[in-house]
Amino acid sequence: MDKADGTKQAQRGGAFEPLRETVFRRIWLASVLSNFGQLILGVGAAWEMTRLTSSPSLVALVQTALMLPLMLVAVPAGAVADMFDRRRIAMTGLAFSATCGALLTTLAWLGLTTPWVLLAFCSLIGAGVALYSPSWQSSISEQVPPQQLPAAIALGSISYNVARSFGPAVGGLIVLAAGAKSAFAINALCYLPLLVAFYLWNRRHVPSRLPPERIDRAIITGARYALHSGSVRTVLVRAFMFGLAGASASALAPLIAKNMLGGNASIYGLLLGSSGVGAVTGALAVGWISHRMSNERVCRVTALVGGAALLLVGLSRSVPLTCVGLFVAGAANIITIASFNIAVQLAAPRWVTARSLSLFSSALTGGIAIGSVVWGVVASRWAVDVAVLASAAALCATPLLAFLFPLPHSVLTGAEAVELNHEPEVAMALTMRSGPVVIEVDYRVGADLARPFYDAMRKVQRSRMRNGAFNWSLSRDIADPDLWTERYQFPTWSDYLRTRERFTQADLDAQAAADSFIIAGVIKRVRRRLERPFGSVRWRADSPDPQQGTIGYLGP
């Protein structure tokens, strides 16, 4: 099937077309059940906390305990997912969450839960989910054709929100009928089908030709990519502020049900279910909306709609009216989150997809976690309705961020890696740890083109930096103004070789634009140097011949 036919088929199948793929369908269905259990855990833990303590701050901290690990663990989890087999990493995270859920159930049955024990195990279970999540999200592109990726991402959101539509209500009934300990047990069991689904996926893992990066270096590399990629950086800022502003609905839902509506656990579950139904409705509309509106316009509209819905929740003392407000807020929120997710996946190359998604998840959930604390404190000092109304005002103000951080369009941006058709010349015996490696490139550009060439090289600079280069500089010879020298370096030879595997078509286009200013007939000169080359001069009789057996570029 060619690309055009695939695109037409994806459009005919609409939002559910990716479910034709067996692996994606199996994992997606199991993820619905897993999310179902996660939400039952949230209901059980939040309501159990209201039984253990009357402090609004501690009740709101349940949401923080479940979300904060997604901020703290997601970044190293994304690095691990990019470095190793994503299937195995996902299975490890799920197994850890199931084990912690079983331990929490045991403690609950023994009557040993306290507010801090409950928060600790919520954090541990959240950490397992945080380890699993980047591997799952970054592997979606391996399970569906490229033209189905936006629909598959939206289905990933639907997976959570289908469960959220019914999970909280069922969780409330379970808590009423059998207590929080039963909710904890069901949560632990619900991870097992997803664990089996990943086990059955016969994923072909193609290891890199180079040794894996150290985890700290991999994290730094992912962070530097996001820092120097304008598209990814913008999404991270907007996602954090969105999570911070709108966290009140989920964090204070138990108190909205109990204090504002005078309800019990079943009313709490009904409120969360209303929000979940709204989220499913919104997720089903993501594809239709994304084809008709830009990312920026979508997020502006949904922020205002979501803020108005929270305003209704803060003023309402009626269960039906509050459910309507949470329904609308849930739809607006999921459309915004799906737009952020799609923008990241289409902007980030495959070598750093999991890390970019983990940073996005960290930014969003970090904003929610911090926002939960903020709105919990506001509710403690003033009232629950005051906190919800303040959150509504903050959410309505987030479109103002567009003036500083406009969102990129959700279009393919040449993010796939391309193979370079040349290899560096190596005449020394290098190892992967040899370094630092300095790259110098000489350009000859006419004086009349100096300004446009400089502007083009700034784009090259961003390309070098996000792919792993350090200490980039561009200098101009004061005795020969036509001569420009670009200089940058890498800590080791292996870092340089990894960068060569990260070039995308967008990077090559930026380089070609700069090269177009070179004086006709002049060839740019590239020099690769070993800085502080002490190891290269410690030659002994039993050392490798400098002219033979070099460890250079590991070509195919």
XYZ file of C-alpha atoms in Angstrom:
556
model
C 0.000 0.000 0.000
C 1.477 3.352 -0.999
C 1.300 6.441 1.173
C -1.625 8.027 -0.712
C -3.751 4.896 -0.435
C -2.873 4.591 3.250
C -3.890 8.171 3.888
C -7.246 7.669 2.143
C -7.862 4.488 4.106
C -7.036 6.279 7.372
C -9.475 9.045 6.478
C -12.227 6.512 5.642
C -11.705 4.613 8.887
C -11.624 7.806 10.923
C -10.763 7.747 14.583
C -10.933 3.934 14.905
C -8.838 2.920 11.878
C -5.699 2.081 13.974
C -7.693 -0.655 15.748
C -7.407 -2.719 12.567
C -3.784 -3.335 13.550
C -3.718 -6.490 15.711
C -0.887 -5.515 18.051
C -2.201 -2.007 18.633
C -5.747 -3.281 19.170
C -4.641 -5.896 21.727
C -2.524 -3.449 23.724
C -5.133 -0.705 23.479
C -7.942 -2.901 24.829
C -5.742 -4.092 27.687
C -4.755 -0.498 28.431
C -8.427 0.396 28.895
C -8.634 -2.206 31.660
C -5.334 -1.021 33.158
C -6.551 2.572 33.221
C -9.814 1.340 34.702
C -7.855 -0.110 37.631
C -5.725 3.018 37.990
C -8.815 5.190 38.296
C -10.430 2.837 40.795
C -7.225 3.201 42.815
C -7.542 6.991 42.670
C -11.142 6.877 43.906
C -10.340 4.379 46.667
C -7.234 6.261 47.833
C -8.915 9.679 47.814
C -11.981 8.473 49.683
C -9.848 6.464 52.126
C -7.876 9.638 52.797
C -11.100 11.484 53.709
C -11.709 8.692 56.248
C -8.167 8.861 57.656
C -7.967 12.667 57.897
C -10.116 15.775 57.568
C -7.296 17.876 56.081
C -8.121 19.195 52.540
C -4.398 19.470 51.843
C -3.802 15.755 52.487
C -6.828 14.831 50.361
C -5.450 16.909 47.483
C -2.025 15.274 47.999
C -3.458 11.939 46.807
C -3.632 13.447 43.328
C -0.106 14.800 43.760
C 1.194 11.399 44.920
C -0.218 9.708 41.823
C 0.998 12.417 39.439
C 4.355 13.510 40.872
C 6.163 10.257 39.886
C 5.107 10.918 36.306
C 7.160 14.108 36.528
C 10.154 12.646 38.384
C 10.392 9.162 36.838
C 9.171 9.908 33.310
C 12.392 11.617 32.176
C 14.804 8.760 33.027
C 12.106 6.316 31.862
C 12.042 8.051 28.475
C 15.825 7.820 28.211
C 15.724 4.104 29.055
C 12.960 3.544 26.482
C 15.075 5.186 23.749
C 18.160 3.164 24.705
C 16.714 -0.326 25.201
C 13.841 -2.571 24.141
C 10.664 -0.555 24.760
C 8.584 -3.708 25.127
C 10.680 -4.997 28.013
C 10.741 -1.617 29.731
C 6.945 -1.374 29.528
C 6.584 -4.864 31.022
C 8.948 -3.978 33.879
C 6.949 -0.885 34.799
C 3.644 -2.778 34.740
C 5.029 -5.600 36.878
C 6.311 -3.075 39.443
C 2.924 -1.316 39.667
C 1.087 -4.631 40.067
C 3.458 -5.705 42.846
C 3.078 -2.412 44.737
C -0.695 -2.580 44.304
C -0.697 -6.062 45.834
C 1.371 -4.844 48.799
C -0.970 -1.895 49.405
C -3.927 -4.284 49.328
C -2.255 -6.493 51.931
C -1.579 -3.540 54.236
C -5.175 -2.333 53.847
C -6.566 -5.759 54.756
C -4.331 -5.781 57.826
C -5.547 -2.307 58.820
C -2.046 -0.800 58.641
C -2.744 2.093 56.264
C -2.061 5.644 57.434
C -2.196 8.873 55.400
C 1.533 8.739 54.705
C 1.589 5.000 53.918
C -1.247 5.580 51.463
C 0.583 8.471 49.811
C 3.821 6.446 49.618
C 2.199 3.500 47.826
C 0.274 5.789 45.476
C 3.646 7.280 44.549
C 5.226 3.846 44.005
C 2.363 2.667 41.811
C 2.578 5.946 39.904
C 6.319 5.379 39.432
C 5.670 2.031 37.737
C 3.121 3.645 35.439
C 5.639 6.420 34.714
C 8.218 3.798 33.669
C 5.701 2.106 31.377
C 4.121 5.187 29.810
C 6.968 6.582 27.615
C 7.675 3.099 26.231
C 4.034 2.630 25.291
C 3.553 6.082 23.766
C 6.801 6.014 21.774
C 6.052 2.502 20.459
C 2.698 3.517 18.961
C 4.517 4.577 15.794
C 5.847 0.994 15.497
C 2.347 -0.482 15.696
C 0.459 1.649 13.152
C 1.296 3.202 9.753
C 2.527 6.821 9.859
C -0.688 8.249 8.420
C -2.646 6.705 11.312
C -0.416 8.149 14.038
C -2.639 11.137 14.998
C -5.680 8.853 15.250
C -3.698 6.312 17.277
C -2.515 9.036 19.680
C -6.106 10.189 20.110
C -7.129 6.584 20.805
C -4.462 6.469 23.489
C -6.235 9.366 25.162
C -9.585 7.655 24.645
C -8.198 4.538 26.331
C -7.744 6.479 29.550
C -10.975 8.391 29.288
C -13.188 5.439 28.382
C -12.034 4.015 31.695
C -12.527 7.382 33.376
C -16.110 7.485 32.133
C -17.077 4.432 34.188
C -14.122 3.637 36.442
C -14.690 6.353 39.058
C -18.419 5.594 39.346
C -17.722 1.881 39.690
C -14.873 2.695 42.065
C -17.252 4.680 44.248
C -19.680 1.753 44.371
C -16.844 -0.643 45.189
C -15.686 1.576 48.050
C -19.233 1.818 49.392
C -19.859 -1.926 49.106
C -16.516 -3.461 50.084
C -14.201 -0.689 51.237
C -11.057 0.866 49.802
C -9.061 -2.354 50.184
C -11.155 -3.990 47.457
C -10.437 -1.046 45.139
C -6.711 -1.522 45.785
C -6.945 -5.239 44.936
C -8.815 -4.623 41.674
C -6.189 -2.044 40.681
C -3.383 -4.596 41.121
C -5.210 -7.213 39.035
C -6.022 -4.825 36.193
C -2.337 -4.408 35.243
C -1.943 -8.109 34.405
C -3.804 -8.219 31.019
C -1.684 -5.332 29.714
C 1.453 -7.118 30.892
C 0.364 -10.190 28.897
C -0.459 -8.058 25.821
C 3.064 -6.637 25.737
C 4.507 -10.106 26.301
C 2.639 -11.374 23.211
C 3.938 -8.522 21.031
C 6.674 -9.990 18.868
C 8.565 -6.722 18.570
C 11.726 -6.727 16.499
C 14.225 -4.727 18.521
C 17.084 -3.394 16.391
C 19.912 -2.402 18.740
C 22.077 0.551 17.868
C 25.417 -0.110 16.220
C 26.944 1.939 19.020
C 27.099 1.109 22.738
C 24.187 2.500 24.800
C 24.642 5.912 26.357
C 24.964 6.221 30.107
C 21.600 7.042 31.621
C 22.737 10.466 32.823
C 24.130 11.352 29.393
C 20.951 10.093 27.715
C 18.812 12.268 29.978
C 21.000 15.300 29.292
C 20.863 14.618 25.552
C 17.068 14.473 25.609
C 16.834 17.641 27.686
C 19.228 19.482 25.355
C 17.199 18.399 22.351
C 14.028 19.810 23.913
C 15.840 22.997 24.950
C 17.153 23.679 21.450
C 14.030 22.504 19.597
C 11.658 25.443 19.520
C 8.621 23.284 18.759
C 9.161 20.853 21.639
C 10.201 23.566 24.100
C 7.049 25.576 23.413
C 4.778 22.577 23.964
C 6.478 21.809 27.295
C 5.913 25.337 28.608
C 2.294 25.431 27.501
C 1.568 21.942 28.873
C 3.002 22.833 32.294
C 0.967 26.022 32.571
C -2.170 24.256 31.366
C -1.779 21.517 33.994
C -1.053 24.067 36.718
C -4.088 26.208 35.917
C -6.670 23.454 35.473
C -5.689 20.972 38.203
C -8.493 21.910 40.584
C -11.231 19.800 38.969
C -9.500 16.470 39.578
C -7.614 17.367 42.772
C -10.629 18.788 44.603
C -13.303 16.478 43.165
C -13.746 14.567 46.480
C -14.263 17.868 48.303
C -16.605 19.176 45.593
C -18.710 16.050 46.083
C -18.559 16.106 49.886
C -18.501 19.794 50.860
C -20.204 21.606 47.973
C -22.780 18.948 47.016
C -23.161 17.096 50.320
C -22.635 13.741 48.573
C -20.824 10.480 49.241
C -18.367 8.265 47.342
C -20.958 7.411 44.672
C -21.482 11.130 43.910
C -17.703 11.541 43.717
C -17.542 8.689 41.225
C -20.419 10.227 39.247
C -18.547 13.534 38.973
C -15.385 11.847 37.719
C -17.451 9.719 35.365
C -19.045 12.835 33.883
C -15.613 14.288 33.284
C -14.502 11.016 31.700
C -17.480 10.844 29.337
C -16.701 14.392 28.274
C -13.084 13.431 27.677
C -14.079 10.482 25.465
C -16.373 12.772 23.485
C -13.562 15.278 23.084
C -11.014 12.618 22.080
C -13.327 11.314 19.351
C -13.463 14.837 17.943
C -9.666 15.361 17.917
C -9.185 14.197 14.325
C -12.082 16.245 12.994
C -10.963 19.366 14.856
C -7.264 19.051 13.934
C -8.138 19.041 10.223
C -10.106 22.278 10.551
C -8.248 24.381 13.100
C -4.632 25.163 13.899
C -3.080 23.925 17.127
C -2.997 27.423 18.540
C -6.630 28.146 17.819
C -7.711 24.787 19.242
C -5.883 25.436 22.524
C -7.199 28.986 22.853
C -10.788 27.908 22.352
C -10.554 24.872 24.643
C -8.883 26.914 27.401
C -11.739 29.429 27.378
C -14.386 26.710 27.203
C -12.701 24.705 29.973
C -12.364 27.812 32.142
C -16.041 28.654 31.686
C -16.944 25.073 32.631
C -14.885 25.297 35.834
C -16.597 28.595 36.611
C -19.916 26.757 36.420
C -18.599 24.018 38.738
C -17.422 26.588 41.273
C -20.797 28.334 41.370
C -23.007 25.235 41.259
C -24.604 23.479 44.216
C -26.568 21.097 42.012
C -25.276 17.608 41.095
C -26.636 17.650 37.490
C -25.274 21.146 36.844
C -21.861 20.225 38.246
C -21.832 17.082 36.090
C -22.519 19.221 33.011
C -19.634 21.536 33.912
C -17.223 18.632 34.431
C -18.397 17.013 31.171
C -17.524 20.152 29.205
C -14.252 20.640 31.102
C -13.253 17.016 30.429
C -13.887 17.388 26.686
C -11.939 20.648 26.471
C -9.020 19.290 28.496
C -8.528 16.112 26.471
C -8.618 17.988 23.165
C -5.892 20.299 24.474
C -3.733 17.435 25.789
C -4.122 15.435 22.556
C -3.068 18.491 20.531
C 0.061 18.854 22.681
C 0.869 15.139 22.335
C 0.467 15.105 18.560
C 2.659 18.192 18.229
C 5.480 16.522 20.192
C 5.302 13.200 18.330
C 5.362 14.859 14.919
C 8.190 17.252 15.836
C 10.610 14.856 17.565
C 12.765 12.392 15.591
C 12.464 8.719 16.483
C 15.809 8.594 18.315
C 14.489 11.000 20.954
C 10.724 10.406 20.756
C 10.407 8.648 24.126
C 12.491 11.308 25.861
C 10.467 14.123 24.293
C 7.218 12.437 25.289
C 8.510 11.822 28.798
C 9.433 15.497 29.112
C 5.959 16.410 27.862
C 4.382 14.024 30.367
C 6.639 15.396 33.078
C 5.689 18.983 32.246
C 1.962 18.247 32.130
C 1.762 16.046 35.222
C 4.217 18.274 37.062
C 1.902 21.186 36.423
C -1.059 19.116 37.647
C 0.854 17.952 40.739
C 1.959 21.475 41.690
C -1.451 22.876 40.814
C -3.091 20.288 43.064
C -0.997 21.534 45.975
C -1.737 25.192 45.159
C -5.500 24.744 44.836
C -5.521 22.485 47.912
C -3.882 25.250 49.951
C -6.357 27.807 48.575
C -9.236 25.494 49.542
C -7.783 25.077 53.045
C -7.357 28.812 53.664
C -10.571 30.016 52.061
C -13.051 27.509 50.597
C -13.342 24.802 47.934
C -15.484 26.958 45.646
C -12.973 29.831 45.879
C -10.190 27.480 44.744
C -12.253 26.219 41.782
C -13.165 29.760 40.706
C -9.521 30.888 40.933
C -8.476 27.883 38.848
C -11.113 28.803 36.240
C -9.718 32.331 35.993
C -6.155 31.008 35.604
C -7.217 28.609 32.844
C -8.995 31.383 30.938
C -5.762 33.414 31.096
C -3.543 30.706 29.525
C -4.291 31.782 25.897
C -2.216 34.891 26.659
C 0.845 32.598 26.587
C 0.413 32.422 22.811
C 2.048 35.841 22.489
C 5.311 34.439 23.928
C 5.012 30.728 23.089
C 2.934 30.138 19.930
C 2.298 26.457 19.273
C 3.656 24.732 16.143
C 1.333 23.295 13.526
C 0.668 19.543 13.664
C 2.408 18.673 10.409
C 5.195 16.291 9.573
C 8.459 18.241 9.798
C 11.095 15.952 8.285
C 11.817 14.409 11.680
C 12.779 10.955 10.413
C 16.493 10.133 10.594
C 18.375 10.020 7.282
C 21.569 8.142 6.515
C 24.641 10.182 5.659
C 26.376 9.108 2.458
C 29.920 9.758 3.630
C 32.171 8.627 6.452
C 34.770 10.647 8.347
C 38.396 10.068 7.446
C 40.212 8.409 10.369
C 43.949 7.756 10.474
C 44.428 7.341 14.243
C 43.602 4.506 16.617
C 40.505 5.910 18.335
C 38.319 4.305 20.955
C 34.764 5.201 21.842
C 36.083 7.144 24.844
C 38.602 9.191 22.861
C 37.926 12.876 23.140
C 37.053 15.657 23.296
C 36.496 15.765 19.528
C 36.506 19.197 17.879
C 34.874 19.858 14.509
C 35.881 22.902 12.450
C 34.218 23.835 9.161
C 35.520 26.610 6.899
C 33.082 28.499 4.644
C 33.931 31.142 2.046
C 31.080 33.612 1.637
C 31.026 36.917 -0.226
C 30.815 40.032 1.952
C 27.482 41.059 0.390
C 25.900 37.814 1.673
C 27.304 37.994 5.201
C 23.983 38.831 6.919
C 21.805 36.126 5.287
C 24.617 33.584 5.758
C 24.843 34.436 9.443
C 21.067 34.036 9.823
C 21.223 30.639 8.081
C 24.039 29.515 10.375
C 21.924 30.306 13.436
C 19.540 27.592 12.239
C 22.502 25.264 11.761
C 23.553 26.089 15.323
C 20.196 24.934 16.699
C 20.497 21.744 14.657
C 23.995 21.007 16.011
C 23.052 21.750 19.612
C 19.885 19.667 19.731
C 21.711 16.717 18.167
C 24.435 16.720 20.828
C 27.138 19.280 20.014
C 28.643 21.554 22.673
C 30.390 24.954 22.634
C 29.219 25.944 19.174
C 30.743 29.109 17.764
C 30.985 30.953 14.467
C 33.939 33.246 13.775
C 35.020 35.472 10.879
C 38.620 36.032 9.873
C 39.484 39.708 10.368
C 42.264 39.519 7.763
C 40.140 37.574 5.260
C 36.450 38.583 5.777
C 35.217 36.022 3.261
C 36.450 33.196 5.537
C 34.047 31.975 8.230
C 34.838 29.122 10.645
C 32.189 27.089 12.446
C 33.487 25.256 15.519
C 31.812 22.827 17.910
C 32.825 19.812 19.952
C 31.732 16.518 21.465
C 32.882 14.960 24.763
C 33.906 11.684 23.095
C 34.256 10.024 19.730
C 31.175 7.897 20.430
C 29.131 11.071 21.024
C 30.190 12.335 17.625
C 29.235 9.045 15.942
C 25.834 9.080 17.625
C 25.210 12.576 16.295
C 25.830 11.321 12.766
C 22.972 8.846 13.251
C 20.587 11.594 14.400
C 20.511 13.794 11.308
C 17.043 14.399 9.920
C 15.972 15.841 6.603
C 15.229 19.129 8.367
C 18.838 19.222 9.622
C 20.187 18.547 6.138
C 17.935 21.255 4.702
C 19.283 23.782 7.227
C 22.855 22.861 6.283
C 22.065 23.061 2.565
C 20.586 26.540 3.033
C 23.816 27.711 4.692
C 25.977 26.024 2.031
C 24.072 27.836 -0.719
C 25.877 31.077 0.244
C 29.362 29.626 -0.359
C 31.229 31.284 -3.219
C 30.706 29.300 -6.423
C 33.454 26.778 -7.119
C 34.746 26.814 -3.525
C 34.467 23.642 -1.453
C 34.023 23.997 2.285
C 36.707 22.382 4.400
C 35.903 20.112 7.356
C 38.510 19.289 10.026
C 37.966 16.760 12.809
C 40.462 17.104 15.641
C 41.228 15.217 18.837
C 41.673 17.803 21.592
C 44.335 17.115 24.242
C 45.476 14.005 22.280
C 47.678 12.546 25.024
C 46.411 8.990 24.482
C 47.203 9.096 20.772
C 50.945 9.651 21.408
C 51.448 6.983 24.078
C 52.541 4.450 21.470
C 54.179 1.218 22.573
C 55.485 -1.743 20.619
C 52.347 -3.755 21.398
C 49.946 -0.897 20.595
C 47.735 -1.031 17.494
C 49.297 0.398 14.368
C 47.969 3.961 14.102
C 47.353 3.307 10.410
C 45.486 0.023 10.925
C 42.599 -1.319 12.941
C 41.203 2.066 13.862
C 37.932 2.177 15.695
C 36.205 4.680 13.517
C 32.740 5.074 12.077
C 30.781 1.856 12.424
C 29.274 1.813 8.972
C 26.699 -0.694 7.752
